[in-house]
Coordinates of C-alpha atoms in Angstrom, one line a residue:
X22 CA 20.9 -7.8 -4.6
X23 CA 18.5 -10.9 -4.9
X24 CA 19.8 -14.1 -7.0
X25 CA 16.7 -13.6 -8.9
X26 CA 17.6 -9.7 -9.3
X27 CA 20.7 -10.4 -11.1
X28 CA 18.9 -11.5 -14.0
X29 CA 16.7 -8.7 -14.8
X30 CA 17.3 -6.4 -17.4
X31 CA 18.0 -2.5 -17.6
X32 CA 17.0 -0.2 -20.1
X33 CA 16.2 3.8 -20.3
X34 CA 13.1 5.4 -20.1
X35 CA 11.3 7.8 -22.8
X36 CA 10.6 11.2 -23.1
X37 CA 8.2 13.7 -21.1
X38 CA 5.1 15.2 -21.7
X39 CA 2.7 16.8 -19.7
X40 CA -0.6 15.6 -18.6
X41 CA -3.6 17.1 -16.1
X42 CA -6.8 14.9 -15.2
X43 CA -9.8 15.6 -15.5
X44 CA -12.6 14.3 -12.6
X45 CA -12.9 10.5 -12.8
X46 CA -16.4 9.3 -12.0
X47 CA -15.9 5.7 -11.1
X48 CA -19.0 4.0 -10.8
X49 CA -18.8 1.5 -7.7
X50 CA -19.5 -2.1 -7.7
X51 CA -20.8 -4.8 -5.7
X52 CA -18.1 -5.6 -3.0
X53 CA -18.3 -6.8 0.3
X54 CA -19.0 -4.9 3.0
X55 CA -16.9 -4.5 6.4
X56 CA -17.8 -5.3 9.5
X57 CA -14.3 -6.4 11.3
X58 CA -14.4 -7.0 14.9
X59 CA -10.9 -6.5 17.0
X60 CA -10.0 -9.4 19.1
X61 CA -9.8 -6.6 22.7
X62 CA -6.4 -8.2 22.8
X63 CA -4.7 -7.6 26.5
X64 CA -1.9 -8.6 28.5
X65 CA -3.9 -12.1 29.6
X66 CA -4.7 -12.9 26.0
X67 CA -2.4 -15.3 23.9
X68 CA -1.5 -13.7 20.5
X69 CA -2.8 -16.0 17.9
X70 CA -0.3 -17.1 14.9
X71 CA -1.1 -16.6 11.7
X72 CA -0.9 -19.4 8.9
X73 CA -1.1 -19.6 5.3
X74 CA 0.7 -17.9 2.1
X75 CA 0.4 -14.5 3.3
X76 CA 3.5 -16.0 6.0
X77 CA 7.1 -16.5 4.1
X78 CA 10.7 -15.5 4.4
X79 CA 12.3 -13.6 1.9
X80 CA 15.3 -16.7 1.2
X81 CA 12.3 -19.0 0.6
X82 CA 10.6 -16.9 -2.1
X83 CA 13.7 -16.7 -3.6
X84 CA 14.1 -20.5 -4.3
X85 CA 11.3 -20.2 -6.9
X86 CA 10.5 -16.4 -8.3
X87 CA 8.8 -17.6 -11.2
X88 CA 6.2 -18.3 -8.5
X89 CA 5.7 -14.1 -8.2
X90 CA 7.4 -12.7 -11.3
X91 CA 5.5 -12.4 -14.5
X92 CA 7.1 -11.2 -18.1
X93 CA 5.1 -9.4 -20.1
X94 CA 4.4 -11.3 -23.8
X95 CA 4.5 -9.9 -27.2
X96 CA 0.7 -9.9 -27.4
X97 CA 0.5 -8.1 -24.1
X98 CA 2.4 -5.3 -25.4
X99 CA 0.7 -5.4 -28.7
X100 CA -2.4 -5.1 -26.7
X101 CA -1.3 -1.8 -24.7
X102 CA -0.3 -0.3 -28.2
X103 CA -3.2 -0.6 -29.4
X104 CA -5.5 0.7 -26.6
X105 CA -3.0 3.7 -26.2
X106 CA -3.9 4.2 -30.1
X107 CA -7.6 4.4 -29.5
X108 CA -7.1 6.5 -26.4
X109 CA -5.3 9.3 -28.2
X110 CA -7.6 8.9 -31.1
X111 CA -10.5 9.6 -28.5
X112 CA -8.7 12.1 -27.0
X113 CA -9.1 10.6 -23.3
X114 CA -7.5 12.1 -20.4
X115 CA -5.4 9.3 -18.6
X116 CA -7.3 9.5 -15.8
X117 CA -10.6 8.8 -17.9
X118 CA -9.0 5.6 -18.6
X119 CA -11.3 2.6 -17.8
X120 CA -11.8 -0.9 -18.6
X121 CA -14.4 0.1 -21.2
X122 CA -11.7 2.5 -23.0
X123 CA -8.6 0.5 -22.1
X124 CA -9.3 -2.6 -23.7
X125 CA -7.3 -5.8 -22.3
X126 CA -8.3 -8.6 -23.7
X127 CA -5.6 -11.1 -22.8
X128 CA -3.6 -9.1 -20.4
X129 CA -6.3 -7.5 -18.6
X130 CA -8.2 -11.0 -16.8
X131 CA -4.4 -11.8 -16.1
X132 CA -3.8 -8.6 -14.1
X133 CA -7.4 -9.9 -12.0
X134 CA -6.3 -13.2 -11.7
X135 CA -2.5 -11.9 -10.5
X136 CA -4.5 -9.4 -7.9
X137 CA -7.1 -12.3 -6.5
X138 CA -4.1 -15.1 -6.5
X139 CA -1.2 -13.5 -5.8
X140 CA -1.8 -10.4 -4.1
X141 CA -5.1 -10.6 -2.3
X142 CA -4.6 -14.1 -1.4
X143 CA -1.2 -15.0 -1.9
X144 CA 2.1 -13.4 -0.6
X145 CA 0.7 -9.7 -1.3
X146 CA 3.9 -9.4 -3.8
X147 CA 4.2 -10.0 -7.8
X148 CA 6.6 -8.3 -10.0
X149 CA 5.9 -7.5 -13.8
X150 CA 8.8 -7.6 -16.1
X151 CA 8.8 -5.9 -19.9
X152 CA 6.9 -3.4 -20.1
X153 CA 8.4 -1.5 -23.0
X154 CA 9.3 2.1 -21.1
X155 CA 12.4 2.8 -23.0
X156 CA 10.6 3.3 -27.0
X157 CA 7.4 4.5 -25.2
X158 CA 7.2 8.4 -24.4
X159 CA 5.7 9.8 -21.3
X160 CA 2.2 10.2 -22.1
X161 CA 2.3 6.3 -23.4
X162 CA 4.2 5.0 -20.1
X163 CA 2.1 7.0 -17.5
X164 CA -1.5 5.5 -19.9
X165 CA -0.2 2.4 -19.9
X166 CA 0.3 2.1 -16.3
X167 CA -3.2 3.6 -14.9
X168 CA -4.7 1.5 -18.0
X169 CA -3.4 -1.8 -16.6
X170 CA -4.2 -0.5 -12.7
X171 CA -8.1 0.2 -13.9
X172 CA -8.3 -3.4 -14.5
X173 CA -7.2 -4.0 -10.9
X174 CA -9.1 -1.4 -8.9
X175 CA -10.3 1.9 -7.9
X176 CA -7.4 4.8 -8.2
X177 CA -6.7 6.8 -4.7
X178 CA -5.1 10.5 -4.9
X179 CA -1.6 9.9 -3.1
X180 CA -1.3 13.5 -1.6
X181 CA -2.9 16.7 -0.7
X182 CA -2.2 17.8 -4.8
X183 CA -4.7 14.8 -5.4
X184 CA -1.6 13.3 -7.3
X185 CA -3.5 9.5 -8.7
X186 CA -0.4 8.7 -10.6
X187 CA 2.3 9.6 -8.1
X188 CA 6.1 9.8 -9.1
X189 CA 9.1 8.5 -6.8
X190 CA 11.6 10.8 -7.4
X191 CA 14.3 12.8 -5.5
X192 CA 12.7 16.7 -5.5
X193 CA 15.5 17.8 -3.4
X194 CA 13.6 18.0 -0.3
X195 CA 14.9 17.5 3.0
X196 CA 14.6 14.3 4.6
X197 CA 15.4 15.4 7.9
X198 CA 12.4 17.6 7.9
X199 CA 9.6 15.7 9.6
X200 CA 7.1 17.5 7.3
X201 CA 8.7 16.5 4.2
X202 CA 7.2 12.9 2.4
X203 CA 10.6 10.5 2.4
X204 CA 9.4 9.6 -1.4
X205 CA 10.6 13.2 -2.5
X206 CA 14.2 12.2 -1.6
X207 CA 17.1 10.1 -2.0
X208 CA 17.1 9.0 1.7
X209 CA 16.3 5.7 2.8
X210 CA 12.5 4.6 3.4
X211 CA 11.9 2.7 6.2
X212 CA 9.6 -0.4 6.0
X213 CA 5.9 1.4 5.9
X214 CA 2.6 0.6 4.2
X215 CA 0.8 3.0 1.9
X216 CA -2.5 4.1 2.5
X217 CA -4.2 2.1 0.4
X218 CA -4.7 -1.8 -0.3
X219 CA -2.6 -2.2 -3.1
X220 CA 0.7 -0.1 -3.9
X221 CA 2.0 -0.5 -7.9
X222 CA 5.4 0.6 -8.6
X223 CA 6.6 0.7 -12.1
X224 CA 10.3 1.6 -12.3
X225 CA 11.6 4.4 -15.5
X226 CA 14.8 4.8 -14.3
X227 CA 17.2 3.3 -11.5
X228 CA 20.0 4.6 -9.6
X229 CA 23.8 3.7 -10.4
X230 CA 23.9 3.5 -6.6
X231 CA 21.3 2.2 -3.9
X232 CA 17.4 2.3 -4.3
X233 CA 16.8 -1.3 -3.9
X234 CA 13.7 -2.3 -2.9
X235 CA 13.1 -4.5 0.1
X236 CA 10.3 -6.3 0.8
X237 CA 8.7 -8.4 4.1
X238 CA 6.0 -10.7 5.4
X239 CA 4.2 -8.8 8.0
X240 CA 2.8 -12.3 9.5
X241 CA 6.3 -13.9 9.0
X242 CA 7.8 -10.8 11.9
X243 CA 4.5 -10.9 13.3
X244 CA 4.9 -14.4 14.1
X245 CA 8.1 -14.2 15.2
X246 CA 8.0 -11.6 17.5
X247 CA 4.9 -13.4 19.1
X248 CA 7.0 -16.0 19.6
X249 CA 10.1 -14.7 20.9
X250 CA 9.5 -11.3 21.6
X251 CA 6.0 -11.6 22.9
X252 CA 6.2 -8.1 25.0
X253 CA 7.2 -6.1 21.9
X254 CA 4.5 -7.9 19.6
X255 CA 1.7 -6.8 22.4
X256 CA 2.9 -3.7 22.6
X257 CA 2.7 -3.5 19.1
X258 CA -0.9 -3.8 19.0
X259 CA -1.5 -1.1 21.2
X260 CA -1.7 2.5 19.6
X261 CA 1.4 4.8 18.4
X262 CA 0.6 8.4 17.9
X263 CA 0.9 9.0 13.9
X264 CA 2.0 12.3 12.3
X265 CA -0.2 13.3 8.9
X266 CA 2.3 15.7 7.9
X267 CA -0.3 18.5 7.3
X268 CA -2.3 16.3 4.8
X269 CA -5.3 16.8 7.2
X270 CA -8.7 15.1 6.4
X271 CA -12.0 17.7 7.4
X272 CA -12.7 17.1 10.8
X273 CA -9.7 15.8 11.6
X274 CA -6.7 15.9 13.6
X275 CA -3.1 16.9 12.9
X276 CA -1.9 13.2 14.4
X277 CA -4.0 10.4 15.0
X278 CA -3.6 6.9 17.1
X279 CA -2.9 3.7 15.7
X280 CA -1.8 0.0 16.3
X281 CA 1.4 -1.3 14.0
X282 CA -0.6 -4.7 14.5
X283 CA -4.2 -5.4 14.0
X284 CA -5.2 -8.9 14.8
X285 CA -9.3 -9.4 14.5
X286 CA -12.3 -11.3 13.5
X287 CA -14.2 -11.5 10.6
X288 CA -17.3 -13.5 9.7
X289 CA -19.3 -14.3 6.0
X290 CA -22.9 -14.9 5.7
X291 CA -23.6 -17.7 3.0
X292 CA -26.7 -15.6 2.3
X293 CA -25.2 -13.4 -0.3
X294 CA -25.9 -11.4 -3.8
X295 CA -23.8 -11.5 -6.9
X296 CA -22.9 -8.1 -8.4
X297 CA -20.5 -6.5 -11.1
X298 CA -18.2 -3.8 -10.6
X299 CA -17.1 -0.9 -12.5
X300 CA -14.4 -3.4 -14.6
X301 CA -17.2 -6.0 -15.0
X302 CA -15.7 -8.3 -12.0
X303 CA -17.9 -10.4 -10.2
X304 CA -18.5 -9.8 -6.5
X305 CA -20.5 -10.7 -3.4
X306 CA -22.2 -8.5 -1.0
X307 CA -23.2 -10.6 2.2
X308 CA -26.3 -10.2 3.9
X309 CA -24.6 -9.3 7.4
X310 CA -20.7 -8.8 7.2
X311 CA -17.9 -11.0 5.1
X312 CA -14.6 -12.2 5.5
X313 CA -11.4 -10.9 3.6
X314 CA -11.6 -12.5 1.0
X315 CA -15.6 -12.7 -1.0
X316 CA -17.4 -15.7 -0.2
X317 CA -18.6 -15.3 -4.3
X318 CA -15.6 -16.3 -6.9
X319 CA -13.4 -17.2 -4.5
X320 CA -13.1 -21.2 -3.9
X321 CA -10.3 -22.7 -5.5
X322 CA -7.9 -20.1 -3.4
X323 CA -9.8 -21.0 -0.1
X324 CA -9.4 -24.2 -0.7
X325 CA -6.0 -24.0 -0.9
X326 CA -5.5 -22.9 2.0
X327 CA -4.7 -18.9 0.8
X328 CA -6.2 -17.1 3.7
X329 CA -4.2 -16.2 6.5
X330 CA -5.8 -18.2 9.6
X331 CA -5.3 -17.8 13.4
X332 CA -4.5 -21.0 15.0
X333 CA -6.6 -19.9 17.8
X334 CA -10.1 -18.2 18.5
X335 CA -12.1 -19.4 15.8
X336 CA -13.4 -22.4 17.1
X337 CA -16.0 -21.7 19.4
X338 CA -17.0 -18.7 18.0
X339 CA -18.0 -20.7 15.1
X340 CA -19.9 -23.1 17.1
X341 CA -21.8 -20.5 18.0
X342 CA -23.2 -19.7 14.5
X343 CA -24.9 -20.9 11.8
X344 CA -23.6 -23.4 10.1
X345 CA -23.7 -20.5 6.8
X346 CA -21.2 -18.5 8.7
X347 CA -17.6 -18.7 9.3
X348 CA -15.2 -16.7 11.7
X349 CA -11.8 -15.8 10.0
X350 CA -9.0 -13.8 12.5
X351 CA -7.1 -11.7 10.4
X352 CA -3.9 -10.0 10.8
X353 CA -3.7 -6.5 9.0
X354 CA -0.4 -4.6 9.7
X355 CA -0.6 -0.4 9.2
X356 CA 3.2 1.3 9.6
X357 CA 5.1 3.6 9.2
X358 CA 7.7 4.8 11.8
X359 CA 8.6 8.2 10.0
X360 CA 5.6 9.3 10.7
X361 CA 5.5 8.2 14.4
X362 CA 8.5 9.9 14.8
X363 CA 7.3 13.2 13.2
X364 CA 4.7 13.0 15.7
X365 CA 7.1 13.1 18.4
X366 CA 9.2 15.7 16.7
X367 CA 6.5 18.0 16.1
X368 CA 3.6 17.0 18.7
X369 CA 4.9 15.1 21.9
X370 CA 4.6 16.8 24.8
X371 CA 7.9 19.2 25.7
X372 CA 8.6 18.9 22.0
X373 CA 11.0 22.0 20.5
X374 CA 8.1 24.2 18.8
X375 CA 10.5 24.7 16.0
X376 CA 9.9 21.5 14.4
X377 CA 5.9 21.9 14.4
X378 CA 3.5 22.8 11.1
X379 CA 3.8 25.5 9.0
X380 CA 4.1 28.5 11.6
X381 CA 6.8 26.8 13.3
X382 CA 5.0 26.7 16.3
X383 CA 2.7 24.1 18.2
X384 CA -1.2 24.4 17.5
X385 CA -2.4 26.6 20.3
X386 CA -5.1 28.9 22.0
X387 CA -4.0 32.1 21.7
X388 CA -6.0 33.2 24.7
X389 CA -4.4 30.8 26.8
X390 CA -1.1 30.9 25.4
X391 CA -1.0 26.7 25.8
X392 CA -1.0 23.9 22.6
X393 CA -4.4 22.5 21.8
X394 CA -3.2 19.7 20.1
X395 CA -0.4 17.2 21.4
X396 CA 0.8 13.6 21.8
X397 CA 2.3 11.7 24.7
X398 CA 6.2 10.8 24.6
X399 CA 6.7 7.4 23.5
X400 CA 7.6 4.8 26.2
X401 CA 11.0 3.1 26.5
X402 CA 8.4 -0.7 25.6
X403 CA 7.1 1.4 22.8
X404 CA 10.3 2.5 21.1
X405 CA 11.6 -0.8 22.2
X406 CA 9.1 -2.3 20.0
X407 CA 9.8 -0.6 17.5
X408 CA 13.1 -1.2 17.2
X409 CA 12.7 -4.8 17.4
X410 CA 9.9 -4.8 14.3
X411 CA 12.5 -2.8 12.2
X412 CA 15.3 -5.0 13.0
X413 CA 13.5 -8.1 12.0
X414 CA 12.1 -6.3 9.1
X415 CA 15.9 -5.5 8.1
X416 CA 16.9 -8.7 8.7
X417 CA 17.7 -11.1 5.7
X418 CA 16.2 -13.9 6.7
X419 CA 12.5 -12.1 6.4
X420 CA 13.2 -9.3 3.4
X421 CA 13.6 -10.2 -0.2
X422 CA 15.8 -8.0 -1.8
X423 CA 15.1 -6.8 -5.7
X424 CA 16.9 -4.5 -7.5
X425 CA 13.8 -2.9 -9.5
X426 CA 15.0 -2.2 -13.4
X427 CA 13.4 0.2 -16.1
X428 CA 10.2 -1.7 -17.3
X429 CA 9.4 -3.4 -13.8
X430 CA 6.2 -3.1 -12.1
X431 CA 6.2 -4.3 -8.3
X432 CA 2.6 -4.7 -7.3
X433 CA 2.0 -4.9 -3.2
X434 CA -0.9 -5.9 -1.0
X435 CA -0.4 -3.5 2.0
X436 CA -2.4 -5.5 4.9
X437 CA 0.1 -8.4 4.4
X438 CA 3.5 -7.2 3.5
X439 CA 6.2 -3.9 4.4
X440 CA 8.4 -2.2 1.8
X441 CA 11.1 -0.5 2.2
X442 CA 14.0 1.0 -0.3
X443 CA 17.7 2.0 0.4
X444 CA 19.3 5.5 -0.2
X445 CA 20.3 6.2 -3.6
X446 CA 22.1 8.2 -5.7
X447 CA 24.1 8.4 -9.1
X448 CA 27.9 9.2 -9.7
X449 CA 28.7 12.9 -10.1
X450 CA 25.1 13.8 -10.2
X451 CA 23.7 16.4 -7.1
X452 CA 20.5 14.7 -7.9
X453 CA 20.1 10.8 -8.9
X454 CA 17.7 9.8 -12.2
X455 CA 15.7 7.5 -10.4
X456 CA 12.4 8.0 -11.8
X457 CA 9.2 5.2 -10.7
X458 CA 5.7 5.9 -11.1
X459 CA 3.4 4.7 -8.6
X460 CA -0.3 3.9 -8.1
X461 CA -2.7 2.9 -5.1
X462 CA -5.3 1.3 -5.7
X463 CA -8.8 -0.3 -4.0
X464 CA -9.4 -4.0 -5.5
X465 CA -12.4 -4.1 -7.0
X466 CA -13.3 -7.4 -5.2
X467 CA -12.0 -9.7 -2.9
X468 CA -11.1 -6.2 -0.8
X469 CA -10.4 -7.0 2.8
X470 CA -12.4 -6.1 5.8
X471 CA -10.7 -3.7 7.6
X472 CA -10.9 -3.2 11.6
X473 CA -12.7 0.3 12.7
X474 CA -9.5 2.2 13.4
X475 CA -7.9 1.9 9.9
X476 CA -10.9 5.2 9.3
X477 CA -8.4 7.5 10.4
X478 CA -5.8 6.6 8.1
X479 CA -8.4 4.8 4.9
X480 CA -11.4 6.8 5.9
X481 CA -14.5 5.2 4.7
X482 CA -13.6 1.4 5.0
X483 CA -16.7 -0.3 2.7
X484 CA -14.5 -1.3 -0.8
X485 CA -15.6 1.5 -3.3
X486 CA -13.6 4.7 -5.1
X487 CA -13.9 6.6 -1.7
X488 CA -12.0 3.7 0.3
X489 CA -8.0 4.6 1.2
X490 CA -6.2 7.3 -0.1
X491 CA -5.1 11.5 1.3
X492 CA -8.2 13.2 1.2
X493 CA -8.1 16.7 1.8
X494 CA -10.5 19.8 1.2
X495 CA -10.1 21.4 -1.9
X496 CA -8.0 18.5 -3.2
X497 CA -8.5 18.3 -7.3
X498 CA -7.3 14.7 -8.4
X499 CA -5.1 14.5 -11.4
X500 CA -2.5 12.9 -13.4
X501 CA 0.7 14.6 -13.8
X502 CA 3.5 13.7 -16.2
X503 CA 6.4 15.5 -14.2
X504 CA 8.0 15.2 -10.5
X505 CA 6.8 17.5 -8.6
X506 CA 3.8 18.8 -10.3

């Protein structure tokens, strides 16, 4: 446990209730649109490092956590009180909470400023302390928690149910199944990113044993392994064959390819148009493609030197411009090695067919008795790579450790950082109480551009309420108040 960890407080969560959403129609706003272009790294190319806050070592953001930790006031809680009293008054479906419904008058341009600062431009971590979970029931809680994410951005379904307030929580399920979703049991979760920009995890209930959350830089190991380990950090740009565990977009297949590491270009066009989004946030749209972060609202964090930069590549490109444009290379990391290694359970080629899909059999043409669908076998540089990126991710000189208490909301950006918890469980109980809610969101400006391959994985890339997310056919988003709904 973190020195900072020690000091948080426990308490238990409220009662249960049950919820079901109801269609959200989430108006977009102006946000910048995407046109990233990838570097064509190869094995002649030099890896550029990446500089700025987004790079940091767990021991160093433990010297001052004030910098990333927030405690909720007495007026912020008064505040969600009393927009949880008009809600119930009017009736509202949580997921028909907005900023127009949810009112935040205090608390809610501190959750923009926390996203913009902190997450979008910052370290991509902050954790929230207070929130008032153990007099609150269910109903209030789950509210409460969407409420302060609509201030933040667009909600994403999380699964194939269309869950857009998701619950951790041990269902029993077997983690050894390379179908099953590691969130639905007590095992440990290897470091992964979510799919979706930002992840927001607000803890009910803790385990007596385990579940701590761990959390890295993914420039910090980036850079490192560039440096040291420059054959694993190539090959880690290169794609992996990914499992989707059955949650299968239309038109789409069961595994896709994809880099751990995506190092590219972006540019921003100072001809640009202000606009408002759904929350009332001020935007940009450029006239040709932006950076990561809006060229509109933006300058003071610029300035201070927030953006991850390359220290190479940018130079002459940018000589090559107009003086109104700039090039920015970005490094966007996308991972998650238990669903590489259900692809090779269930997909690579020579792989038992009792470990694949529903049928227990590979995808195949039953006139040709042979699989349509299958991976290659991992190489020993590939798994090599692997195994070096999850060693420094383990490692405590990159991961911050936090033990995440009743009342604690850990907010993530997922292009710039890795999570990961340990197994859990509670004394003389088959199945352990811990309980968080979770929520992915799209930023409602300031999104990132994101290179064309994160489409398989985010699908439509421009920022909006369509951007990240499992999206599946006949999927019917909703809130539920109880695991496993």
């Amino acid at each position: 446990m973190s020195a900072s960890a020690s000091a948080f407080a426990s308490s238990p969560f409220g009662a249960r209730a049950t919820s079901r959403r109801r269609s959200r129609s989430a108006k977009p706003g102006e946000v910048p649109t995407t046109k990233a272009v990838s570097t064509g790294l190869n094995a002649t190319e030099s890896l550029p490092l990446i500089h700025g806050r987004c790079v940091w070592r767990g021991p160093e953001l433990l010297v001052n956590p004030s910098a990333w930790t927030t405690v909720l006031t007495k007026s912020d809680i008064a505040e969600l009180e009393s927009a949880l009293r008009d809600a119930k008054r009017a009736n509202l479906d949580i997921a028909e909470l907005t900023q127009t419904n949810f009112k935040l008058p205090t608390l809610g341009p501190k959750l923009v400023a926390m996203t913009s600062t902190n997450l979008l431009n910052g370290e991509g971590l902050h954790l929230m302390k207070g929130l008032p979970v153990e007099r609150w029931d269910m109903w209030s809680i789950c509210a409460a928690f969407f409420g302060m994410g609509a201030y933040i951005g667009w909600h994403c379904p999380q699964n194939a149910k269309g869950h857009v307030l998701g619950h951790v929580k041990d269902l029993g399920n077997d983690p050894h199944d390379p179908a099953t979703r590691t969130y639905t049991t007590s095992a440990a979760q290897p470091f992964h990113t979510d799919s979706a920009d930002i992840v927001g995890l607000l803890c009910l209930k803790n385990s007596t044993q385990g579940g701590e959350s761990q959390v890295v830089s993914t420039a910090a190991v980036y850079n490192e392994l560039v440096t040291k380990n420059r054959e694993a950090a190539l090959a880690l740009t290169k794609p992996f064959p990914v499992d989707r565990k059955g949650e299968i977009p239309r038109g789409k297949l069961p595994t896709y390819d994809m880099p751990v590491f995506h190092v590219y270009h972006t540019r921003a066009s100072g001809n640009t148009e202000s606009g408002t989004s759904e929350g009332g946030s001020t935007a940009s749209r450029t006239a040709e493609s932006s950076t990561a972060s809006s060229t509109a609202g933006n300058t003071e964090s610029r300035t201070a030197g927030t953006d991850e930069r390359s220290t190479a590549g940018t130079t002459e490109s940018s000589s090559k411009k107009s003086t109104s444009q700039k090039s920015t290379t970005l490094l966007s990391g996308i991972y998650d090695r238990n669903f590489i290694n259900a692809a090779q359970t269930r997909w690579a080629r020579g792989a038992s067919a009792t470990q694949n899909g529903d049928s227990s059999e590979p995808t195949r043409d039953e006139s040709e008795s042979k699989p349509t669908h299958s991976v290659p076998r991992l190489t020993p540089q590939q798994t090599a790579a692997l195994d070096a990126l999850d060693e420094l991710c383990d490692s405590k000189e990159f991961r911050v450790d936090m033990r995440l208490e009743p009342g604690d909301i850990q907010w993530l950006h997922n292009h710039t950082t890795l999570h990961a918890r340990s197994a859990y469980s509670c004394v003389g109980k088959e199945m352990s109480e811990r309980h968080l809610l979770r929520l992915w969101l799209t930023p409602f400006s300031n999104a990132r551009e994101l290179p064309p391959m994160f489409a398989e994985r985010f699908g439509d890339l421009t920022p909006g309420p369509t951007r990240g997310g499992i999206r599946v056919d006949g999927q019917k988003p909703y809130c539920a108040l109880e695991p496993g709904a």
